[in-house]
Coordinates of C-alpha atoms (C1' of nucleotides) in Angstrom, one line a residue:
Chain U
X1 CA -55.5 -99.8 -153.9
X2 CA -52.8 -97.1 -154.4
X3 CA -50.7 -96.5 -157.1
X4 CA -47.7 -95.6 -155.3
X5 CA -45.5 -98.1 -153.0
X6 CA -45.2 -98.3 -149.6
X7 CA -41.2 -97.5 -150.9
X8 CA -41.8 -94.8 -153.5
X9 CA -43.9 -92.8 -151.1
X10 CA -41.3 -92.5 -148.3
X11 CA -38.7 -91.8 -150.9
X12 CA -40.6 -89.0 -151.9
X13 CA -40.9 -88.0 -148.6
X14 CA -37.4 -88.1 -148.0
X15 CA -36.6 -86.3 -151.0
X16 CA -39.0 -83.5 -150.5
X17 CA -37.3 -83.2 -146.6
X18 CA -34.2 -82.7 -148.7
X19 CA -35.8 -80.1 -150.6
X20 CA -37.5 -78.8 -147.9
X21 CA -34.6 -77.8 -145.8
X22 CA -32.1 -77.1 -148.7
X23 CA -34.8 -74.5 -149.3
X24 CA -35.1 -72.8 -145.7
X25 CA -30.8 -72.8 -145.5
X26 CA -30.3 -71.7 -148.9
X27 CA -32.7 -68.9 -148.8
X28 CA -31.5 -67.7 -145.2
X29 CA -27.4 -68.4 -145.1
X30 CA -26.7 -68.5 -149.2
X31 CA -25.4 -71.4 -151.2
X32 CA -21.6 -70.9 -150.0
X33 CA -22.7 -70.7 -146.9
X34 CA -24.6 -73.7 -146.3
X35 CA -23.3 -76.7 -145.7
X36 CA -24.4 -80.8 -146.9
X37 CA -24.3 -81.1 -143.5
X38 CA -26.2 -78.3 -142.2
X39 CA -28.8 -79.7 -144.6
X40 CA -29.4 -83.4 -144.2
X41 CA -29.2 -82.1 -140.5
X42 CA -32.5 -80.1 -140.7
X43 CA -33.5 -83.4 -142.8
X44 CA -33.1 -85.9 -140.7
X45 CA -30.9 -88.2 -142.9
X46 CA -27.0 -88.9 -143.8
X47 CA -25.1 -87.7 -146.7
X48 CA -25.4 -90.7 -149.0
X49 CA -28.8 -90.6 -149.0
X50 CA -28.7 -87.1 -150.4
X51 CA -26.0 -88.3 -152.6
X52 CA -28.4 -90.9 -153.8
X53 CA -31.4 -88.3 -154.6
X54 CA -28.5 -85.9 -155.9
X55 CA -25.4 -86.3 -157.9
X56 CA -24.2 -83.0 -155.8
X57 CA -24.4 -80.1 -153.9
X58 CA -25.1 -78.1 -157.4
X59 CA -27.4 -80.4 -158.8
X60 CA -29.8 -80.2 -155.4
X61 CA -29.5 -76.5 -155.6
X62 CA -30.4 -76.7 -159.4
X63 CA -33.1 -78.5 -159.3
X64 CA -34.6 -77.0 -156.3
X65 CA -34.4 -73.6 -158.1
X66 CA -35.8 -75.1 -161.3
X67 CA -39.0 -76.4 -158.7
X68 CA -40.0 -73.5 -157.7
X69 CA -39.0 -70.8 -160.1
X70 CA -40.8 -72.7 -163.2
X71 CA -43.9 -72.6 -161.1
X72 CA -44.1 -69.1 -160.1
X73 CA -43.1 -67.9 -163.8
X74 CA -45.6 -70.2 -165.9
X75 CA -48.1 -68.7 -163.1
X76 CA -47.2 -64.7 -164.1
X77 CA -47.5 -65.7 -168.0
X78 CA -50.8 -66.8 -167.4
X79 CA -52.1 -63.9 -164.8
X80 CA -50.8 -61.8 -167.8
X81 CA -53.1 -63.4 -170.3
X82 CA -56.0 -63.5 -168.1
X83 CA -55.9 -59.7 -167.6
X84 CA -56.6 -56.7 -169.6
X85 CA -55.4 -52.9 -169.2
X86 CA -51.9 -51.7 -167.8
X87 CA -53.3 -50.4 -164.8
X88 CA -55.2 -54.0 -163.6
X89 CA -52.1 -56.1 -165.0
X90 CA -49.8 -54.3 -163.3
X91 CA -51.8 -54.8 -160.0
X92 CA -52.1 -58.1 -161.0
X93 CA -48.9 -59.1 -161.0
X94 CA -47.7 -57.0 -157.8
X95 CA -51.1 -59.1 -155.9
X96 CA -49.5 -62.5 -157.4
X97 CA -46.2 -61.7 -156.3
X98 CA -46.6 -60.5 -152.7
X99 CA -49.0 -63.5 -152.4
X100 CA -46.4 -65.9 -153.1
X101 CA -44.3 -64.3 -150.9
X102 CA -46.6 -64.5 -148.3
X103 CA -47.2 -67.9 -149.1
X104 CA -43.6 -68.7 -148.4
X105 CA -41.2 -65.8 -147.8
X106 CA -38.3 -68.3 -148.7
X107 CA -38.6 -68.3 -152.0
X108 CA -38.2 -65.2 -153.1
X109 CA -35.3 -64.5 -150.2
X110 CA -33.7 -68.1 -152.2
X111 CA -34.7 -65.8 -155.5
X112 CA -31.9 -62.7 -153.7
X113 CA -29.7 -64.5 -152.2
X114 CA -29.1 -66.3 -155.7
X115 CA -29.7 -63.4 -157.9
X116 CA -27.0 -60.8 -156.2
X117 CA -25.0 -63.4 -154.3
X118 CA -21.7 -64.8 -156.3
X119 CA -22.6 -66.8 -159.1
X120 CA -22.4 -70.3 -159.1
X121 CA -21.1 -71.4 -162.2
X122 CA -23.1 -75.1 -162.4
X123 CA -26.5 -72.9 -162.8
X124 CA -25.9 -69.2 -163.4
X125 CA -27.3 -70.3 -166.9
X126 CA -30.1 -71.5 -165.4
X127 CA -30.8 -68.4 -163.3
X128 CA -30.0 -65.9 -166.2
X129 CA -32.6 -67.9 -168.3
X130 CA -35.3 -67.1 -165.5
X131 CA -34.8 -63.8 -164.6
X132 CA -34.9 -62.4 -168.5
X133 CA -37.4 -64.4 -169.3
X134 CA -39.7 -62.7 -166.4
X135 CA -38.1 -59.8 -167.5
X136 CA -39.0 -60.2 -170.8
X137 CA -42.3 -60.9 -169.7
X138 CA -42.9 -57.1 -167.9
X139 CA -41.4 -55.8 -171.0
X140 CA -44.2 -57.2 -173.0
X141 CA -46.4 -55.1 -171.2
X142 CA -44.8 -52.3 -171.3
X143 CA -44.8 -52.8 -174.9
X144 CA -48.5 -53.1 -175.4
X145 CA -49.0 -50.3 -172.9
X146 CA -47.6 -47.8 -175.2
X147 CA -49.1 -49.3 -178.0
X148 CA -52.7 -48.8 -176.2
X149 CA -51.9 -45.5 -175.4
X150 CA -51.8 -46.3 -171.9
X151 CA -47.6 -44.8 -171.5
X152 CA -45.8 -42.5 -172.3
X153 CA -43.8 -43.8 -175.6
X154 CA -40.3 -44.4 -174.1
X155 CA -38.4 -46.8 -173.2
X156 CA -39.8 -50.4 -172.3
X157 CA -36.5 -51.5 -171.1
X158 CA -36.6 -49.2 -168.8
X159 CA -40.2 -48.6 -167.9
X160 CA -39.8 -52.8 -166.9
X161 CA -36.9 -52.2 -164.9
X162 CA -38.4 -49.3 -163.4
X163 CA -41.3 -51.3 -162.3
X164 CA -39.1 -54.6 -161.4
X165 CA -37.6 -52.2 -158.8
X166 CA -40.6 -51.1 -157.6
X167 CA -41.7 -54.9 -157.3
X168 CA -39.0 -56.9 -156.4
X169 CA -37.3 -54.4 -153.7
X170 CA -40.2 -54.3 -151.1
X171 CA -40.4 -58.2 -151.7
X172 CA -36.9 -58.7 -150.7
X173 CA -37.2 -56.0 -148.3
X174 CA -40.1 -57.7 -146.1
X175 CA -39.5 -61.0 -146.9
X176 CA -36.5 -60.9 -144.4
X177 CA -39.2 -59.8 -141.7
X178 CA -40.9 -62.2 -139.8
X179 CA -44.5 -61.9 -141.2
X180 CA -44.1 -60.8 -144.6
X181 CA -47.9 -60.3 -145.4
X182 CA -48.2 -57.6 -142.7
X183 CA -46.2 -55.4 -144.9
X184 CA -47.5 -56.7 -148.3
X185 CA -50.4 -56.1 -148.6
X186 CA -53.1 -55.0 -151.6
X187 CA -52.7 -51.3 -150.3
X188 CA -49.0 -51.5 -150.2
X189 CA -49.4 -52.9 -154.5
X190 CA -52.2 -50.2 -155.4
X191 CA -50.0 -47.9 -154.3
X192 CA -46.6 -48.8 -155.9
X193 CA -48.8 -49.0 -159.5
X194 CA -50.2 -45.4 -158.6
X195 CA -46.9 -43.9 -158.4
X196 CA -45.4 -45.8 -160.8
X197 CA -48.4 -44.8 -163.4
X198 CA -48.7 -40.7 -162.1
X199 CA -45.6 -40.1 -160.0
X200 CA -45.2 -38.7 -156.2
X201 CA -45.1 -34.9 -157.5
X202 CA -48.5 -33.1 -156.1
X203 CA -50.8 -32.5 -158.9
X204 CA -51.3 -28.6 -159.0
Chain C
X1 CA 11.9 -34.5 -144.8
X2 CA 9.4 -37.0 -145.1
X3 CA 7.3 -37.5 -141.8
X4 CA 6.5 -41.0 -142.7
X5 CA 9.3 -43.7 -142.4
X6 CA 10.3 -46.1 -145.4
X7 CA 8.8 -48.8 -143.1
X8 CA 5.4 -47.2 -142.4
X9 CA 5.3 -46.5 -146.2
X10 CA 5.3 -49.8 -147.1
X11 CA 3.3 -50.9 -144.0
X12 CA 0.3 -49.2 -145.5
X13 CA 0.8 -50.3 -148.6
X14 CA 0.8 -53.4 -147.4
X15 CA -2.1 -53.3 -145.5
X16 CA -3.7 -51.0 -148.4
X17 CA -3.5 -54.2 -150.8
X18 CA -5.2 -56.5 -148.3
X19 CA -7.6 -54.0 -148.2
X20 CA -8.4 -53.6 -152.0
X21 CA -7.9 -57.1 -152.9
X22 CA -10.3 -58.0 -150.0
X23 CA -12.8 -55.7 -151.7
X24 CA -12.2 -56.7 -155.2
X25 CA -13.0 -60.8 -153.9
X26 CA -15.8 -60.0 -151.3
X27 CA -17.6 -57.7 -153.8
X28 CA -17.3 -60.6 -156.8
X29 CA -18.0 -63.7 -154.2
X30 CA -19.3 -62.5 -150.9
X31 CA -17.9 -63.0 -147.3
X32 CA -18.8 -66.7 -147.2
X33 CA -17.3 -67.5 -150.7
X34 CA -13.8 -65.7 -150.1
X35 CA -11.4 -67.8 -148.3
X36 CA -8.3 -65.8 -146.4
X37 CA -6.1 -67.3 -149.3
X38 CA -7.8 -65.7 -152.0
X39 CA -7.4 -62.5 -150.5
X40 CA -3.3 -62.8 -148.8
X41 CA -2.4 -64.8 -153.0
X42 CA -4.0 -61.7 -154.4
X43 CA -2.1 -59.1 -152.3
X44 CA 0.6 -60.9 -152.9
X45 CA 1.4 -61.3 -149.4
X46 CA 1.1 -64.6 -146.6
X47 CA -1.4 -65.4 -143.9
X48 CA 0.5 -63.8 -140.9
X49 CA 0.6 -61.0 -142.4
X50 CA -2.6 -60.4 -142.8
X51 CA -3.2 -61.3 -139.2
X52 CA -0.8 -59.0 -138.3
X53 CA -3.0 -56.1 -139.7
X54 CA -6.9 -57.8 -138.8
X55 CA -7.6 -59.6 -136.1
X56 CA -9.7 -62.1 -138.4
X57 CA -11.6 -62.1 -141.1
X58 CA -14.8 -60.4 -139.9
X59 CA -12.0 -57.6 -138.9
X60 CA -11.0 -57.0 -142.2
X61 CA -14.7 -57.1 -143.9
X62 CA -15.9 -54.9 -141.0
X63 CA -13.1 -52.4 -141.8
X64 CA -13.2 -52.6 -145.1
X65 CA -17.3 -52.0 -144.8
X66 CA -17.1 -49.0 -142.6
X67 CA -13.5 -47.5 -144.7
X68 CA -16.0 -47.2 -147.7
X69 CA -19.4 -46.8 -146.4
X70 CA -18.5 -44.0 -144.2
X71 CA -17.1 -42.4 -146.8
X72 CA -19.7 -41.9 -149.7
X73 CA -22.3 -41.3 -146.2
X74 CA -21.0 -38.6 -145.4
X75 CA -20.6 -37.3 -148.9
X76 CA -24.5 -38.0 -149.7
X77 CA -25.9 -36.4 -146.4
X78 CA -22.8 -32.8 -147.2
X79 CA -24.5 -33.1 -151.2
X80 CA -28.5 -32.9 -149.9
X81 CA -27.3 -30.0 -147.0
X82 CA -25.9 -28.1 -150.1
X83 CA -28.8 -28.8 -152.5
X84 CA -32.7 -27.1 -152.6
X85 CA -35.4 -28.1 -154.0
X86 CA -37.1 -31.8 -154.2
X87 CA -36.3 -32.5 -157.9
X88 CA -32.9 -31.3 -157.4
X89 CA -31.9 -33.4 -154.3
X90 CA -33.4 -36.6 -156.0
X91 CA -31.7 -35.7 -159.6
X92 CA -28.1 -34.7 -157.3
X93 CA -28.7 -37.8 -155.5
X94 CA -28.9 -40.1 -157.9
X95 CA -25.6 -38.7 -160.1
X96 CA -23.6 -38.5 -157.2
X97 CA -24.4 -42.5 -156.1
X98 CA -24.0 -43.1 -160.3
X99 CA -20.5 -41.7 -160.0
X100 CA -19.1 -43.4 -157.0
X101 CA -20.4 -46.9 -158.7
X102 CA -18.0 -45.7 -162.1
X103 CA -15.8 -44.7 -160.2
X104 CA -15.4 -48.2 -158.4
X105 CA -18.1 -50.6 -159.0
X106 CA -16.6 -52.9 -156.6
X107 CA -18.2 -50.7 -153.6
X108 CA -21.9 -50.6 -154.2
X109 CA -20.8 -54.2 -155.6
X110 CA -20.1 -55.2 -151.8
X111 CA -22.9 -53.3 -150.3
X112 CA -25.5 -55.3 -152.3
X113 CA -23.4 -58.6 -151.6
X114 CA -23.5 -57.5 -147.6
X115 CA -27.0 -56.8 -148.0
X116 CA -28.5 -59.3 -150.0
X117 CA -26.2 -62.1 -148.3
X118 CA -26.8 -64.6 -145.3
X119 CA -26.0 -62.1 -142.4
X120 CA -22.7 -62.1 -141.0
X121 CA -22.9 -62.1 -137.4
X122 CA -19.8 -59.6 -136.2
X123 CA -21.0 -56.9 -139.0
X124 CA -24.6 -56.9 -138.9
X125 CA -25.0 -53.6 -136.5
X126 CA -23.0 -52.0 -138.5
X127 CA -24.6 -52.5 -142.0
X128 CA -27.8 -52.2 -140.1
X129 CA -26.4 -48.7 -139.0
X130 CA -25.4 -47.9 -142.3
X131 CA -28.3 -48.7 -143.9
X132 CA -30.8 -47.0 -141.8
X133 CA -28.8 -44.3 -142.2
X134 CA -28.8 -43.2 -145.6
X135 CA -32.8 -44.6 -145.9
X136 CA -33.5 -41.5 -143.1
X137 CA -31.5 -39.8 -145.5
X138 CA -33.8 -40.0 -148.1
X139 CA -36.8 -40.6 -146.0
X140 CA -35.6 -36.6 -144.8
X141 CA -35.7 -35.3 -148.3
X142 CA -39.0 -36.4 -148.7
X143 CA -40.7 -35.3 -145.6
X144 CA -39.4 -31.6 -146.9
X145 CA -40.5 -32.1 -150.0
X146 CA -44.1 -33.0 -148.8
X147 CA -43.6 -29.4 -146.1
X148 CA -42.7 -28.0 -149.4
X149 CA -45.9 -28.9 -151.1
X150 CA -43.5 -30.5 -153.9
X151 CA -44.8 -34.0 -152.9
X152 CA -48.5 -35.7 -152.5
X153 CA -48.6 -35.4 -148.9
X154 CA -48.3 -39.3 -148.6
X155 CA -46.5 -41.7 -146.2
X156 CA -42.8 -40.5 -146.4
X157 CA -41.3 -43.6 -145.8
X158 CA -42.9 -45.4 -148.8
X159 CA -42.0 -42.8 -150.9
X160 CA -38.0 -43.2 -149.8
X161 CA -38.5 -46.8 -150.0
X162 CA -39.4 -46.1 -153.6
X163 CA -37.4 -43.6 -154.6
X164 CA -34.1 -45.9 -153.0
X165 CA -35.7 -48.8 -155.4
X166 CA -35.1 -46.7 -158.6
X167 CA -32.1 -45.6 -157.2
X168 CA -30.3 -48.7 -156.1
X169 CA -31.5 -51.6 -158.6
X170 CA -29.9 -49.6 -161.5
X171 CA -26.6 -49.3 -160.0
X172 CA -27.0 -52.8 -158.8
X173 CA -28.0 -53.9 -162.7
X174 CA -25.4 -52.1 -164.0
X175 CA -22.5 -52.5 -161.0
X176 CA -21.8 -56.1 -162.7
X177 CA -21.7 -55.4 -166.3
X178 CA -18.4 -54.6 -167.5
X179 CA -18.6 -50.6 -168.3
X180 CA -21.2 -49.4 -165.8
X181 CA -20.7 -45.6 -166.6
X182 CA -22.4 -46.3 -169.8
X183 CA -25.2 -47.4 -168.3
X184 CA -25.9 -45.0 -165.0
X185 CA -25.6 -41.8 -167.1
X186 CA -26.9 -38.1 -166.2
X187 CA -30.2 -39.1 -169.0
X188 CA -30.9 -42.1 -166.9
X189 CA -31.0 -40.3 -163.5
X190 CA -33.2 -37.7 -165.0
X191 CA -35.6 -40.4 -166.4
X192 CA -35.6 -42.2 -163.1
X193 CA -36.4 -38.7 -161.3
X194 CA -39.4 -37.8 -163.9
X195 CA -40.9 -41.4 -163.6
X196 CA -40.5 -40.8 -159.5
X197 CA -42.4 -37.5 -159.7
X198 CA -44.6 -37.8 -162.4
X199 CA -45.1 -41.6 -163.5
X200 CA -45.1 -43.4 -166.5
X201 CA -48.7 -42.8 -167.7
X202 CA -49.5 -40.9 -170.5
X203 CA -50.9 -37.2 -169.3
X204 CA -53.9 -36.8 -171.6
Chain R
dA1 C1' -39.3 -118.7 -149.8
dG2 C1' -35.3 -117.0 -151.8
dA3 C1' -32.9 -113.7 -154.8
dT4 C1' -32.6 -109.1 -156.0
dT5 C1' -33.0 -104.3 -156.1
dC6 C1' -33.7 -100.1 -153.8
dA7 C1' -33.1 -96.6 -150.1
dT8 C1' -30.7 -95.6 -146.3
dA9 C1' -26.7 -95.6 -142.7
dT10 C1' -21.6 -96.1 -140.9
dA11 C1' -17.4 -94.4 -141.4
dA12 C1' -13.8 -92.5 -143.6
dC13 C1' -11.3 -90.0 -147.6
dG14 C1' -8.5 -86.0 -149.2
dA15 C1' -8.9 -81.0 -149.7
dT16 C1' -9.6 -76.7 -147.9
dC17 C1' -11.0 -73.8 -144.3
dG18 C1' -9.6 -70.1 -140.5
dT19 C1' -6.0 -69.6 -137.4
dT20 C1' -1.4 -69.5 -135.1
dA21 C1' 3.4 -71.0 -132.9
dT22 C1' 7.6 -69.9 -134.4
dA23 C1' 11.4 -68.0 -137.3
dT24 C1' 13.7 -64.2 -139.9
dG25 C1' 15.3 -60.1 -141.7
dA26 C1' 15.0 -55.2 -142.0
dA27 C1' 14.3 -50.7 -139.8
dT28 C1' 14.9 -48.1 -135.6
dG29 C1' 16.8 -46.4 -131.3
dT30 C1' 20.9 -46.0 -128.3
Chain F
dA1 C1' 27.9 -51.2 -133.3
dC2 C1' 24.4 -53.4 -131.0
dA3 C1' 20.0 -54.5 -129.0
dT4 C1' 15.2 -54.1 -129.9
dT5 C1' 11.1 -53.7 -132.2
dC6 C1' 8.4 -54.2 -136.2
dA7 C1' 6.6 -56.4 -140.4
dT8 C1' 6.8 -60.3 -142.8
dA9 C1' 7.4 -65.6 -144.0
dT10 C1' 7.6 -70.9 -143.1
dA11 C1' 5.0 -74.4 -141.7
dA12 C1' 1.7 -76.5 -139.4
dC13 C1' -2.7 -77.1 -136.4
dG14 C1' -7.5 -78.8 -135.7
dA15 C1' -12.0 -78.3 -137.8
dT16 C1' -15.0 -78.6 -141.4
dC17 C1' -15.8 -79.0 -146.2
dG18 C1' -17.8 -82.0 -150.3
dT19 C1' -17.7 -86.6 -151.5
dT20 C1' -17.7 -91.8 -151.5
dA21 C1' -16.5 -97.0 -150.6
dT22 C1' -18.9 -100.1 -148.2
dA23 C1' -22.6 -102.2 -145.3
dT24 C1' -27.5 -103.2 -144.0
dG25 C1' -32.1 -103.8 -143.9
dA26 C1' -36.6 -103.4 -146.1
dA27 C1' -39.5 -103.8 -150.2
dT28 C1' -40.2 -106.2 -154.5
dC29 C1' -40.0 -109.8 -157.8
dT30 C1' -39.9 -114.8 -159.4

DNA sequence: AGATTCATATAACGATCGTTATATGAATGT
DNA sequence: ACATTCATATAACGATCGTTATATGAATCT
């Protein structure tokens, strides 16, 4: 005997379609550039029926972001806190990442297109909340890096940016190809941590 | 004697206005998000006009996109002819690409928009063009710098896509706080350039 | 079995979009 | 001085936008 209704299932169906496609339009033509129609097109449904799951076009978007952002993140935390060293948590969390990409390459093309695209005022709170706190989360590292001897004592704030670049810019840069883990791959991460650790200049 | 007449004066000033409040809207709210009224109420000017002057709106972005792309090119590829040396190209680089963004963040403002953003059918050779462009740049410097015995003879290209990460995500960072020549100053380009050649690990 | 709620669809609203037919007045050439 | 061209404005077009009043049929409850 299931839990679920005959009803609540196909809702959720229907509401993950919504997602579903919200997701692929968002991530390839931007927010502005997508319309409700353009979605509950790829969905197969009509407009009130999104209107029913939704209250609007910012409140799908929101909540969509929300869905798969707070996933991802509570998933680095805990890589973080599984792993020990700079050098193996640094791979770590290049590994995770590129997975996920490869895993679905829309995500972190939706993660762009909403991060330098205009801000939309109905969740740029949201979106500012998420990125510092993964932020935050690399500059812990760094933190304890220094502390462990493991770097140079500077900056955190910038040896987390520095890295972020290093991270998020081949990301964005493949995930716009057609099969993302060609290019991301665990050579591609070991070497981004080696030069980010010991630099491109030859050693003599 | 002037050469120009009163009316070509004000023609270009005209068409000058459409120009930079096109680039003030399209760098702050991308193509998608900028209607034609935005731009004519900000230039102070109506809707024939500025069909009088563009063709349509991909017109304007395209010529807005080439007025100020071409530009800094040309300036970057002049700057790495007049330079030597690997640590000097990157640092000269880097200061150069810091000023342009103080001296008008709205420019790398709408590059990153342009890039980042859902693709715009009428423009996309030409950022593609663009792009490629100043990545050979780079991807140039390096494969001299490897001939030079400066760099770990490693795969150029990753070390351009690199070196463009470090270079690019700061001014992009910094392009939408309000003051970003406090930010991209001469100390953060030569930190960038140190962590590029010789990483952040400690060196005992 | 009948009443009710829930999830979806039909069809339309007003607003805004990119675009343009037409008019007007100023600068230019003769 | 007058005709012409050039640069701008008035006003409107059809299309599409986000949104919603209303209807319908299926699942659930009593």
């Amino acid at each position: 005997m299931n839990k679920v209704s005959k009803r609540q299932t196909t809702t959720a169906e229907t509401k993950s379609k919504l997602f579903d496609s919200a997701l692929t339009l968002f991530s390839d033509k931007s927010y502005a550039a997508t319309s409700i129609r353009d979605i509950i097109q790829l969905a197969g449904v009509t407009q009130p029926t999104l209107y029913y799951h939704f209250s609007d076009k910012a409140d799908l978007f929101q909540k969509l972001v929300e869905h798969h952002y707070g996933q991802s993140q509570q998933q680095l935390i805990q890589l973080v806190q599984e792993t020990e060293g700079l050098r193996e948590r640094l791979l770590a969390l290049l590994i995770r990442s590129f997975e996920f990409c490869a895993a679905d390459p829309r995500i972190p093309k939706l993660m762009f297109q909403t991060y330098y695209g205009p801000s939309i005022p109905e969740v740029s709170d949201t979106i500012e909340t998420l990125t510092t706190s993964r932020f935050q989360l690399v500059v812990d590292v760094m933190k304890q890096g220094i502390k462990a001897g493991e770097l140079t004592d500077s900056n955190p704030e910038f040896l987390a940016l520095s890295f972020c670049c290093l991270m998020d810019q081949p990301i964005n840069l493949f995930s716009r190809k057609p099969d993302p883990s060609q290019y991301l791959t665990q050579e591609l991460a070991a070497a981004i941590v080696e030069l980010f650790l010991n630099g491109a200049a030859s050693s003599d």
